[in-house]
Amino acid sequence: MKVADGFAGIGGSSEGAKMAGAEIVWTGNHWQEAVAIHARNHPQAMHTCQDMHQVNPALIPQHDIFLASPCCQGHSPARGKANGNPQHDSSRATAWSILSIAEYHKEDVIIVENVPAFTKWALYPAWRQALHALGYAISPYIIDAADHGVPQNRERLYLVMTRSKHPIELTLPHRPHVGADSFIDFSHGSWSKIDRPGRSAATLSRIAAGRRRFGDRFLAPYYGTGSGQTGRDIARPIGTITTRDRWAVIDGDRMRMLTKHECAAAMGFRPDYILPEQHTLAVHMIGNAVCPVVMCDLINSIKEAA
């Protein structure tokens, strides 16, 4: 089975496809730094650094499955005040590039990953109808990575498209949840005293609330709702890994942010997966990635249903 990966980023979808026994023949991404990291982890694939709207489908090798994770920022509720600005109109439009590739290659299967709010996009009905016109039936799945044994609650939409009369019905595995304590290493990282001068009152309040609920060791996010005010038990999956440092590890009177390797582990990447040297860059790429285990399970389920 041959796979092409558009919007490949750091390589979460490619890694998942490889885990499922597929050969990655081509990947595309507009960001040179992401392409370089992907190439180090998947050197056998052809790599194209180009805006997906400008990719010539004829230059993509033949493949059975096309994976695509178009920009999600314009659909995510987390975009906040940027809602509706031209930047996000442009990011939403990246989904249209999938159509030119599908029209040319007529792949057996296309898997599109995005935030669940993707289906609320005003042009989603037209986009979906265009894929129907190309002969694709669409099965939507909203999947929490934690249900696949990934130590993170990360809910994403996966549109499984097949060139068939009826949508495919998949039987996906459901694994026990794994806690954040499976990847947090209390002997590593840059720790600092919680009660140091300059620590914000809001941070101290969140930590105090977490101590009351969970004791000396827990997670405290620096921003966001939900766990943002109460902390999070390390025995349960961590909340969503984002594109910037969010989760602090609390251990008694000290604290630190997650390391880049812990963020990668929370996504389900293998321990030896190559990451950017710079922490901020690595976290940004990891937060944009697809959980490899989820993509692996999807592809294996598609093979079983075929």
PDB file of C-alpha atoms in Angstrom:
ATOM      1  CA  MET A   1       0.000   0.000   0.000  1.00  0.00           C
ATOM      2  CA  LYS A   2       1.387   3.380  -1.060  1.00  0.00           C
ATOM      3  CA  VAL A   3       0.559   6.622   0.716  1.00  0.00           C
ATOM      4  CA  ALA A   4       0.966  10.311  -0.159  1.00  0.00           C
ATOM      5  CA  ASP A   5       0.787  12.834   2.678  1.00  0.00           C
ATOM      6  CA  GLY A   6      -0.261  16.423   1.989  1.00  0.00           C
ATOM      7  CA  PHE A   7       0.165  19.090   4.696  1.00  0.00           C
ATOM      8  CA  ALA A   8       2.582  16.565   6.195  1.00  0.00           C
ATOM      9  CA  GLY A   9       4.095  18.814   8.885  1.00  0.00           C
ATOM     10  CA  ILE A  10       6.408  17.010  11.272  1.00  0.00           C
ATOM     11  CA  GLY A  11       5.047  13.661  10.078  1.00  0.00           C
ATOM     12  CA  GLY A  12       2.365  12.338  12.430  1.00  0.00           C
ATOM     13  CA  SER A  13       0.162  10.969   9.645  1.00  0.00           C
ATOM     14  CA  SER A  14       3.151   9.565   7.760  1.00  0.00           C
ATOM     15  CA  GLU A  15       4.419   7.876  10.907  1.00  0.00           C
ATOM     16  CA  GLY A  16       0.997   6.337  11.518  1.00  0.00           C
ATOM     17  CA  ALA A  17       0.775   5.078   7.935  1.00  0.00           C
ATOM     18  CA  LYS A  18       4.242   3.555   8.249  1.00  0.00           C
ATOM     19  CA  MET A  19       3.172   1.835  11.477  1.00  0.00           C
ATOM     20  CA  ALA A  20       0.281   0.332   9.498  1.00  0.00           C
ATOM     21  CA  GLY A  21       2.733  -1.126   6.977  1.00  0.00           C
ATOM     22  CA  ALA A  22       2.308   1.471   4.231  1.00  0.00           C
ATOM     23  CA  GLU A  23       5.057   2.922   2.049  1.00  0.00           C
ATOM     24  CA  ILE A  24       5.257   6.733   2.155  1.00  0.00           C
ATOM     25  CA  VAL A  25       5.983   7.729  -1.459  1.00  0.00           C
ATOM     26  CA  TRP A  26       5.405  11.510  -1.332  1.00  0.00           C
ATOM     27  CA  THR A  27       4.874  14.315   1.165  1.00  0.00           C
ATOM     28  CA  GLY A  28       4.090  17.977   0.693  1.00  0.00           C
ATOM     29  CA  ASN A  29       4.266  21.005   2.962  1.00  0.00           C
ATOM     30  CA  HIS A  30       4.843  24.739   2.542  1.00  0.00           C
ATOM     31  CA  TRP A  31       7.163  25.072   5.565  1.00  0.00           C
ATOM     32  CA  GLN A  32      10.812  24.264   4.838  1.00  0.00           C
ATOM     33  CA  GLU A  33      11.736  23.564   8.469  1.00  0.00           C
ATOM     34  CA  ALA A  34       8.922  21.016   8.775  1.00  0.00           C
ATOM     35  CA  VAL A  35       9.899  19.409   5.479  1.00  0.00           C
ATOM     36  CA  ALA A  36      13.496  19.074   6.685  1.00  0.00           C
ATOM     37  CA  ILE A  37      12.450  17.332   9.916  1.00  0.00           C
ATOM     38  CA  HIS A  38      10.032  15.062   8.057  1.00  0.00           C
ATOM     39  CA  ALA A  39      12.779  14.091   5.617  1.00  0.00           C
ATOM     40  CA  ARG A  40      15.112  13.117   8.469  1.00  0.00           C
ATOM     41  CA  ASN A  41      12.462  10.781   9.863  1.00  0.00           C
ATOM     42  CA  HIS A  42      11.180   9.491   6.510  1.00  0.00           C
ATOM     43  CA  PRO A  43      14.144   9.717   4.114  1.00  0.00           C
ATOM     44  CA  GLN A  44      12.657   7.196   1.680  1.00  0.00           C
ATOM     45  CA  ALA A  45       9.804   9.503   0.676  1.00  0.00           C
ATOM     46  CA  MET A  46       9.838  12.218  -1.995  1.00  0.00           C
ATOM     47  CA  HIS A  47       9.552  15.621  -0.298  1.00  0.00           C
ATOM     48  CA  THR A  48       8.058  18.735  -1.855  1.00  0.00           C
ATOM     49  CA  CYS A  49       8.249  22.143  -0.184  1.00  0.00           C
ATOM     50  CA  GLN A  50       5.439  24.074  -1.814  1.00  0.00           C
ATOM     51  CA  ASP A  51       2.056  25.608  -1.108  1.00  0.00           C
ATOM     52  CA  MET A  52      -0.424  22.782  -1.659  1.00  0.00           C
ATOM     53  CA  HIS A  53      -2.459  24.992  -4.018  1.00  0.00           C
ATOM     54  CA  GLN A  54       0.571  25.135  -6.306  1.00  0.00           C
ATOM     55  CA  VAL A  55       1.472  21.439  -6.292  1.00  0.00           C
ATOM     56  CA  ASN A  56       1.259  19.790  -9.712  1.00  0.00           C
ATOM     57  CA  PRO A  57      -0.633  16.513  -9.104  1.00  0.00           C
ATOM     58  CA  ALA A  58       1.116  14.935 -12.093  1.00  0.00           C
ATOM     59  CA  LEU A  59       4.408  15.099 -10.169  1.00  0.00           C
ATOM     60  CA  ILE A  60       3.037  13.109  -7.235  1.00  0.00           C
ATOM     61  CA  PRO A  61       3.804   9.373  -7.591  1.00  0.00           C
ATOM     62  CA  GLN A  62       0.877   6.985  -7.867  1.00  0.00           C
ATOM     63  CA  HIS A  63      -0.548   6.018  -4.491  1.00  0.00           C
ATOM     64  CA  ASP A  64      -3.492   4.235  -2.887  1.00  0.00           C
ATOM     65  CA  ILE A  65      -4.256   6.587   0.014  1.00  0.00           C
ATOM     66  CA  PHE A  66      -3.966  10.354   0.216  1.00  0.00           C
ATOM     67  CA  LEU A  67      -3.677  11.874   3.703  1.00  0.00           C
ATOM     68  CA  ALA A  68      -4.457  15.545   4.234  1.00  0.00           C
ATOM     69  CA  SER A  69      -4.525  17.818   7.266  1.00  0.00           C
ATOM     70  CA  PRO A  70      -5.419  21.239   5.850  1.00  0.00           C
ATOM     71  CA  CYS A  71      -4.973  24.275   8.089  1.00  0.00           C
ATOM     72  CA  CYS A  72      -7.270  24.111  11.103  1.00  0.00           C
ATOM     73  CA  GLN A  73      -6.671  27.585  12.566  1.00  0.00           C
ATOM     74  CA  GLY A  74      -9.517  29.147  10.605  1.00  0.00           C
ATOM     75  CA  HIS A  75     -11.972  26.546  11.909  1.00  0.00           C
ATOM     76  CA  SER A  76     -10.867  26.109  15.514  1.00  0.00           C
ATOM     77  CA  PRO A  77     -12.808  27.922  18.258  1.00  0.00           C
ATOM     78  CA  ALA A  78      -9.391  28.559  19.830  1.00  0.00           C
ATOM     79  CA  ARG A  79      -8.728  31.242  17.200  1.00  0.00           C
ATOM     80  CA  GLY A  80     -10.532  33.734  19.456  1.00  0.00           C
ATOM     81  CA  LYS A  81     -10.483  37.357  18.291  1.00  0.00           C
ATOM     82  CA  ALA A  82      -8.978  36.388  14.934  1.00  0.00           C
ATOM     83  CA  ASN A  83     -12.307  34.825  13.919  1.00  0.00           C
ATOM     84  CA  GLY A  84     -13.274  35.805  10.394  1.00  0.00           C
ATOM     85  CA  ASN A  85     -10.204  37.805   9.470  1.00  0.00           C
ATOM     86  CA  PRO A  86      -8.600  37.433   5.991  1.00  0.00           C
ATOM     87  CA  GLN A  87      -5.763  35.334   7.425  1.00  0.00           C
ATOM     88  CA  HIS A  88      -8.213  32.640   8.436  1.00  0.00           C
ATOM     89  CA  ASP A  89     -10.248  32.924   5.247  1.00  0.00           C
ATOM     90  CA  SER A  90      -7.009  31.995   3.492  1.00  0.00           C
ATOM     91  CA  SER A  91      -6.278  29.098   5.848  1.00  0.00           C
ATOM     92  CA  ARG A  92      -9.759  27.629   5.363  1.00  0.00           C
ATOM     93  CA  ALA A  93      -9.238  27.727   1.594  1.00  0.00           C
ATOM     94  CA  THR A  94      -6.339  25.259   1.835  1.00  0.00           C
ATOM     95  CA  ALA A  95      -8.905  22.433   1.939  1.00  0.00           C
ATOM     96  CA  TRP A  96      -9.760  23.079  -1.720  1.00  0.00           C
ATOM     97  CA  SER A  97      -6.305  21.911  -2.827  1.00  0.00           C
ATOM     98  CA  ILE A  98      -7.345  18.355  -1.971  1.00  0.00           C
ATOM     99  CA  LEU A  99      -9.803  18.379  -4.876  1.00  0.00           C
ATOM    100  CA  SER A 100      -7.243  18.881  -7.645  1.00  0.00           C
ATOM    101  CA  ILE A 101      -5.171  15.970  -6.356  1.00  0.00           C
ATOM    102  CA  ALA A 102      -8.249  13.745  -5.991  1.00  0.00           C
ATOM    103  CA  GLU A 103      -9.460  14.649  -9.482  1.00  0.00           C
ATOM    104  CA  TYR A 104      -6.121  13.704 -11.017  1.00  0.00           C
ATOM    105  CA  HIS A 105      -5.205  10.590  -9.011  1.00  0.00           C
ATOM    106  CA  LYS A 106      -8.635   9.209  -8.110  1.00  0.00           C
ATOM    107  CA  GLU A 107      -7.162   7.551  -5.031  1.00  0.00           C
ATOM    108  CA  ASP A 108      -9.038   4.616  -3.509  1.00  0.00           C
ATOM    109  CA  VAL A 109      -9.031   6.353  -0.118  1.00  0.00           C
ATOM    110  CA  ILE A 110      -8.579   9.900   1.147  1.00  0.00           C
ATOM    111  CA  ILE A 111      -8.357  10.674   4.870  1.00  0.00           C
ATOM    112  CA  VAL A 112      -8.791  14.303   5.913  1.00  0.00           C
ATOM    113  CA  GLU A 113      -7.991  15.302   9.505  1.00  0.00           C
ATOM    114  CA  ASN A 114      -9.137  18.552  11.092  1.00  0.00           C
ATOM    115  CA  VAL A 115     -10.879  20.007  14.134  1.00  0.00           C
ATOM    116  CA  PRO A 116     -14.565  19.000  14.522  1.00  0.00           C
ATOM    117  CA  ALA A 117     -15.614  22.597  13.732  1.00  0.00           C
ATOM    118  CA  PHE A 118     -14.402  22.006  10.136  1.00  0.00           C
ATOM    119  CA  THR A 119     -17.929  20.825   9.283  1.00  0.00           C
ATOM    120  CA  LYS A 120     -19.318  24.206  10.464  1.00  0.00           C
ATOM    121  CA  TRP A 121     -17.380  26.013   7.714  1.00  0.00           C
ATOM    122  CA  ALA A 122     -19.818  27.921   5.491  1.00  0.00           C
ATOM    123  CA  LEU A 123     -18.325  26.304   2.374  1.00  0.00           C
ATOM    124  CA  TYR A 124     -18.133  22.785   3.811  1.00  0.00           C
ATOM    125  CA  PRO A 125     -21.361  21.630   2.027  1.00  0.00           C
ATOM    126  CA  ALA A 126     -19.950  22.799  -1.334  1.00  0.00           C
ATOM    127  CA  TRP A 127     -16.557  21.222  -0.611  1.00  0.00           C
ATOM    128  CA  ARG A 128     -18.228  17.939   0.358  1.00  0.00           C
ATOM    129  CA  GLN A 129     -20.449  18.026  -2.742  1.00  0.00           C
ATOM    130  CA  ALA A 130     -17.391  18.515  -4.958  1.00  0.00           C
ATOM    131  CA  LEU A 131     -15.875  15.339  -3.526  1.00  0.00           C
ATOM    132  CA  HIS A 132     -19.159  13.505  -4.086  1.00  0.00           C
ATOM    133  CA  ALA A 133     -18.995  14.659  -7.721  1.00  0.00           C
ATOM    134  CA  LEU A 134     -15.572  13.010  -7.981  1.00  0.00           C
ATOM    135  CA  GLY A 135     -17.092   9.710  -6.835  1.00  0.00           C
ATOM    136  CA  TYR A 136     -16.246   9.749  -3.131  1.00  0.00           C
ATOM    137  CA  ALA A 137     -18.501   8.619  -0.303  1.00  0.00           C
ATOM    138  CA  ILE A 138     -17.627  10.262   3.017  1.00  0.00           C
ATOM    139  CA  SER A 139     -17.642   8.723   6.492  1.00  0.00           C
ATOM    140  CA  PRO A 140     -17.025  11.197   9.337  1.00  0.00           C
ATOM    141  CA  TYR A 141     -15.426  10.007  12.573  1.00  0.00           C
ATOM    142  CA  ILE A 142     -14.787  12.169  15.625  1.00  0.00           C
ATOM    143  CA  ILE A 143     -12.000  10.435  17.515  1.00  0.00           C
ATOM    144  CA  ASP A 144     -10.446  11.133  20.907  1.00  0.00           C
ATOM    145  CA  ALA A 145      -6.828   9.976  20.776  1.00  0.00           C
ATOM    146  CA  ALA A 146      -7.098   8.808  24.391  1.00  0.00           C
ATOM    147  CA  ASP A 147      -9.498   6.065  23.250  1.00  0.00           C
ATOM    148  CA  HIS A 148      -6.637   4.648  21.174  1.00  0.00           C
ATOM    149  CA  GLY A 149      -4.191   4.435  24.060  1.00  0.00           C
ATOM    150  CA  VAL A 150      -2.548   7.814  23.409  1.00  0.00           C
ATOM    151  CA  PRO A 151      -1.930   9.553  26.785  1.00  0.00           C
ATOM    152  CA  GLN A 152      -3.786  12.685  25.652  1.00  0.00           C
ATOM    153  CA  ASN A 153      -7.399  13.787  25.290  1.00  0.00           C
ATOM    154  CA  ARG A 154      -7.316  15.132  21.728  1.00  0.00           C
ATOM    155  CA  GLU A 155     -10.594  15.145  19.829  1.00  0.00           C
ATOM    156  CA  ARG A 156     -10.301  15.472  16.056  1.00  0.00           C
ATOM    157  CA  LEU A 157     -12.478  14.935  13.010  1.00  0.00           C
ATOM    158  CA  TYR A 158     -11.386  12.322  10.467  1.00  0.00           C
ATOM    159  CA  LEU A 159     -13.219  12.224   7.139  1.00  0.00           C
ATOM    160  CA  VAL A 160     -12.664   8.833   5.529  1.00  0.00           C
ATOM    161  CA  MET A 161     -13.450   9.099   1.821  1.00  0.00           C
ATOM    162  CA  THR A 162     -13.705   6.085  -0.449  1.00  0.00           C
ATOM    163  CA  ARG A 163     -14.493   5.716  -4.127  1.00  0.00           C
ATOM    164  CA  SER A 164     -17.583   3.653  -3.430  1.00  0.00           C
ATOM    165  CA  LYS A 165     -21.338   3.908  -3.665  1.00  0.00           C
ATOM    166  CA  HIS A 166     -21.806   3.902   0.092  1.00  0.00           C
ATOM    167  CA  PRO A 167     -19.672   5.270   2.962  1.00  0.00           C
ATOM    168  CA  ILE A 168     -17.309   2.751   4.498  1.00  0.00           C
ATOM    169  CA  GLU A 169     -18.121   1.491   8.003  1.00  0.00           C
ATOM    170  CA  LEU A 170     -15.076   1.040  10.203  1.00  0.00           C
ATOM    171  CA  THR A 171     -14.659  -0.921  13.417  1.00  0.00           C
ATOM    172  CA  LEU A 172     -12.071   1.036  15.343  1.00  0.00           C
ATOM    173  CA  PRO A 173     -10.255  -0.290  18.408  1.00  0.00           C
ATOM    174  CA  HIS A 174     -10.988   1.165  21.839  1.00  0.00           C
ATOM    175  CA  ARG A 175      -8.069   0.885  24.222  1.00  0.00           C
ATOM    176  CA  PRO A 176      -7.804   1.683  27.933  1.00  0.00           C
ATOM    177  CA  HIS A 177      -6.823   5.243  28.777  1.00  0.00           C
ATOM    178  CA  VAL A 178      -3.182   5.879  29.659  1.00  0.00           C
ATOM    179  CA  GLY A 179      -2.177   8.578  32.140  1.00  0.00           C
ATOM    180  CA  ALA A 180       0.232  11.450  31.680  1.00  0.00           C
ATOM    181  CA  ASP A 181       2.432   9.821  34.309  1.00  0.00           C
ATOM    182  CA  SER A 182       3.434   7.354  31.584  1.00  0.00           C
ATOM    183  CA  PHE A 183       5.646   9.979  29.907  1.00  0.00           C
ATOM    184  CA  ILE A 184       6.502  12.604  32.562  1.00  0.00           C
ATOM    185  CA  ASP A 185      10.101  12.273  33.764  1.00  0.00           C
ATOM    186  CA  PHE A 186      10.481  13.970  37.131  1.00  0.00           C
ATOM    187  CA  SER A 187      14.272  13.642  36.957  1.00  0.00           C
ATOM    188  CA  HIS A 188      14.592  15.862  33.859  1.00  0.00           C
ATOM    189  CA  GLY A 189      13.691  19.356  32.759  1.00  0.00           C
ATOM    190  CA  SER A 190      14.344  22.885  34.001  1.00  0.00           C
ATOM    191  CA  TRP A 191      12.630  23.204  37.372  1.00  0.00           C
ATOM    192  CA  SER A 192      12.003  26.416  39.288  1.00  0.00           C
ATOM    193  CA  LYS A 193      10.594  27.243  42.696  1.00  0.00           C
ATOM    194  CA  ILE A 194       6.850  27.833  42.676  1.00  0.00           C
ATOM    195  CA  ASP A 195       6.965  30.595  45.267  1.00  0.00           C
ATOM    196  CA  ARG A 196       9.644  32.639  43.574  1.00  0.00           C
ATOM    197  CA  PRO A 197       9.343  36.442  43.231  1.00  0.00           C
ATOM    198  CA  GLY A 198       7.326  37.531  40.205  1.00  0.00           C
ATOM    199  CA  ARG A 199       5.133  34.445  39.936  1.00  0.00           C
ATOM    200  CA  SER A 200       1.653  35.610  38.888  1.00  0.00           C
ATOM    201  CA  ALA A 201      -1.233  35.480  41.348  1.00  0.00           C
ATOM    202  CA  ALA A 202      -3.328  33.583  38.788  1.00  0.00           C
ATOM    203  CA  THR A 203      -0.675  30.870  38.480  1.00  0.00           C
ATOM    204  CA  LEU A 204      -0.363  30.537  42.253  1.00  0.00           C
ATOM    205  CA  SER A 205      -4.145  30.308  42.559  1.00  0.00           C
ATOM    206  CA  ARG A 206      -4.339  27.510  39.968  1.00  0.00           C
ATOM    207  CA  ILE A 207      -1.542  25.596  41.672  1.00  0.00           C
ATOM    208  CA  ALA A 208      -3.201  25.959  45.087  1.00  0.00           C
ATOM    209  CA  ALA A 209      -6.465  24.601  43.649  1.00  0.00           C
ATOM    210  CA  GLY A 210      -4.575  21.688  42.087  1.00  0.00           C
ATOM    211  CA  ARG A 211      -2.852  20.839  45.352  1.00  0.00           C
ATOM    212  CA  ARG A 212      -6.193  20.656  47.132  1.00  0.00           C
ATOM    213  CA  ARG A 213      -7.502  18.200  44.558  1.00  0.00           C
ATOM    214  CA  PHE A 214      -4.482  16.111  43.608  1.00  0.00           C
ATOM    215  CA  GLY A 215      -1.745  16.493  46.214  1.00  0.00           C
ATOM    216  CA  ASP A 216       1.888  17.271  45.385  1.00  0.00           C
ATOM    217  CA  ARG A 217       2.084  16.021  41.776  1.00  0.00           C
ATOM    218  CA  PHE A 218      -0.270  17.154  39.015  1.00  0.00           C
ATOM    219  CA  LEU A 219      -0.505  19.184  35.807  1.00  0.00           C
ATOM    220  CA  ALA A 220      -1.478  22.849  35.684  1.00  0.00           C
ATOM    221  CA  PRO A 221      -2.188  24.531  32.333  1.00  0.00           C
ATOM    222  CA  TYR A 222      -1.099  28.132  31.886  1.00  0.00           C
ATOM    223  CA  TYR A 223      -4.104  29.148  29.818  1.00  0.00           C
ATOM    224  CA  GLY A 224      -7.454  27.838  28.616  1.00  0.00           C
ATOM    225  CA  THR A 225     -10.712  26.742  30.156  1.00  0.00           C
ATOM    226  CA  GLY A 226     -11.694  23.511  31.913  1.00  0.00           C
ATOM    227  CA  SER A 227      -8.518  22.211  33.552  1.00  0.00           C
ATOM    228  CA  GLY A 228      -7.182  25.753  33.422  1.00  0.00           C
ATOM    229  CA  GLN A 229      -8.598  26.567  36.863  1.00  0.00           C
ATOM    230  CA  THR A 230      -8.458  23.215  38.598  1.00  0.00           C
ATOM    231  CA  GLY A 231      -5.357  21.388  37.379  1.00  0.00           C
ATOM    232  CA  ARG A 232      -5.298  17.824  36.057  1.00  0.00           C
ATOM    233  CA  ASP A 233      -4.500  14.469  37.630  1.00  0.00           C
ATOM    234  CA  ILE A 234      -1.372  12.905  36.099  1.00  0.00           C
ATOM    235  CA  ALA A 235      -3.028   9.489  36.324  1.00  0.00           C
ATOM    236  CA  ARG A 236      -5.379  10.477  33.487  1.00  0.00           C
ATOM    237  CA  PRO A 237      -4.489  11.516  29.918  1.00  0.00           C
ATOM    238  CA  ILE A 238      -3.153  15.032  29.539  1.00  0.00           C
ATOM    239  CA  GLY A 239      -5.314  17.661  27.832  1.00  0.00           C
ATOM    240  CA  THR A 240      -4.696  18.719  24.248  1.00  0.00           C
ATOM    241  CA  ILE A 241      -1.092  19.463  23.318  1.00  0.00           C
ATOM    242  CA  THR A 242      -1.110  22.839  21.565  1.00  0.00           C
ATOM    243  CA  THR A 243       1.410  24.703  19.424  1.00  0.00           C
ATOM    244  CA  ARG A 244       2.912  26.579  22.381  1.00  0.00           C
ATOM    245  CA  ASP A 245       3.880  25.675  25.929  1.00  0.00           C
ATOM    246  CA  ARG A 246       0.708  25.112  27.899  1.00  0.00           C
ATOM    247  CA  TRP A 247       1.174  22.355  30.465  1.00  0.00           C
ATOM    248  CA  ALA A 248       3.235  22.792  33.628  1.00  0.00           C
ATOM    249  CA  VAL A 249       4.303  19.851  35.767  1.00  0.00           C
ATOM    250  CA  ILE A 250       3.903  20.499  39.507  1.00  0.00           C
ATOM    251  CA  ASP A 251       6.044  18.491  41.922  1.00  0.00           C
ATOM    252  CA  GLY A 252       5.855  19.677  45.520  1.00  0.00           C
ATOM    253  CA  ASP A 253       7.387  23.150  45.739  1.00  0.00           C
ATOM    254  CA  ARG A 254       8.828  23.112  42.197  1.00  0.00           C
ATOM    255  CA  MET A 255       7.417  23.337  38.672  1.00  0.00           C
ATOM    256  CA  ARG A 256       8.440  23.279  35.033  1.00  0.00           C
ATOM    257  CA  MET A 257       6.866  23.172  31.564  1.00  0.00           C
ATOM    258  CA  LEU A 258       6.742  19.922  29.604  1.00  0.00           C
ATOM    259  CA  THR A 259       9.872  19.156  27.607  1.00  0.00           C
ATOM    260  CA  LYS A 260       9.577  18.769  23.832  1.00  0.00           C
ATOM    261  CA  HIS A 261      10.165  15.028  24.196  1.00  0.00           C
ATOM    262  CA  GLU A 262       7.315  14.758  26.693  1.00  0.00           C
ATOM    263  CA  CYS A 263       5.054  16.644  24.286  1.00  0.00           C
ATOM    264  CA  ALA A 264       5.990  14.214  21.520  1.00  0.00           C
ATOM    265  CA  ALA A 265       5.351  11.246  23.806  1.00  0.00           C
ATOM    266  CA  ALA A 266       1.953  12.709  24.709  1.00  0.00           C
ATOM    267  CA  MET A 267       1.137  12.624  20.980  1.00  0.00           C
ATOM    268  CA  GLY A 268       2.238   9.007  20.669  1.00  0.00           C
ATOM    269  CA  PHE A 269       5.465   9.539  18.708  1.00  0.00           C
ATOM    270  CA  ARG A 270       8.161   6.903  19.199  1.00  0.00           C
ATOM    271  CA  PRO A 271      10.964   7.886  21.622  1.00  0.00           C
ATOM    272  CA  ASP A 272      13.629   8.118  18.895  1.00  0.00           C
ATOM    273  CA  TYR A 273      11.594  10.334  16.571  1.00  0.00           C
ATOM    274  CA  ILE A 274      13.823  13.230  15.491  1.00  0.00           C
ATOM    275  CA  LEU A 275      12.618  16.660  16.650  1.00  0.00           C
ATOM    276  CA  PRO A 276      13.856  20.202  15.939  1.00  0.00           C
ATOM    277  CA  GLU A 277      16.634  21.326  18.269  1.00  0.00           C
ATOM    278  CA  GLN A 278      14.805  24.503  19.290  1.00  0.00           C
ATOM    279  CA  HIS A 279      12.184  23.815  21.949  1.00  0.00           C
ATOM    280  CA  THR A 280       9.656  26.412  20.768  1.00  0.00           C
ATOM    281  CA  LEU A 281       9.846  25.217  17.164  1.00  0.00           C
ATOM    282  CA  ALA A 282       9.506  21.572  18.204  1.00  0.00           C
ATOM    283  CA  VAL A 283       6.435  22.265  20.359  1.00  0.00           C
ATOM    284  CA  HIS A 284       4.832  24.247  17.536  1.00  0.00           C
ATOM    285  CA  MET A 285       5.264  21.364  15.087  1.00  0.00           C
ATOM    286  CA  ILE A 286       4.154  18.740  17.604  1.00  0.00           C
ATOM    287  CA  GLY A 287       1.016  20.683  18.483  1.00  0.00           C
ATOM    288  CA  ASN A 288       0.039  20.795  14.807  1.00  0.00           C
ATOM    289  CA  ALA A 289       0.613  17.084  14.262  1.00  0.00           C
ATOM    290  CA  VAL A 290      -1.688  14.084  13.918  1.00  0.00           C
ATOM    291  CA  CYS A 291      -1.349  11.362  16.552  1.00  0.00           C
ATOM    292  CA  PRO A 292       0.424   8.508  14.711  1.00  0.00           C
ATOM    293  CA  VAL A 293      -1.441   5.749  16.569  1.00  0.00           C
ATOM    294  CA  VAL A 294      -4.830   7.122  15.511  1.00  0.00           C
ATOM    295  CA  MET A 295      -3.819   7.243  11.846  1.00  0.00           C
ATOM    296  CA  CYS A 296      -2.389   3.732  12.115  1.00  0.00           C
ATOM    297  CA  ASP A 297      -5.656   2.426  13.573  1.00  0.00           C
ATOM    298  CA  LEU A 298      -7.695   4.153  10.855  1.00  0.00           C
ATOM    299  CA  ILE A 299      -5.644   2.673   8.033  1.00  0.00           C
ATOM    300  CA  ASN A 300      -5.650  -0.799   9.572  1.00  0.00           C
ATOM    301  CA  SER A 301      -9.436  -0.588  10.001  1.00  0.00           C
ATOM    302  CA  ILE A 302      -9.826   0.491   6.371  1.00  0.00           C
ATOM    303  CA  LYS A 303      -7.770  -2.505   5.238  1.00  0.00           C
ATOM    304  CA  GLU A 304      -9.948  -4.815   7.331  1.00  0.00           C
ATOM    305  CA  ALA A 305     -13.163  -3.325   5.930  1.00  0.00           C
ATOM    306  CA  ALA A 306     -12.013  -3.462   2.287  1.00  0.00           C
TER     307      ALA A 306
END
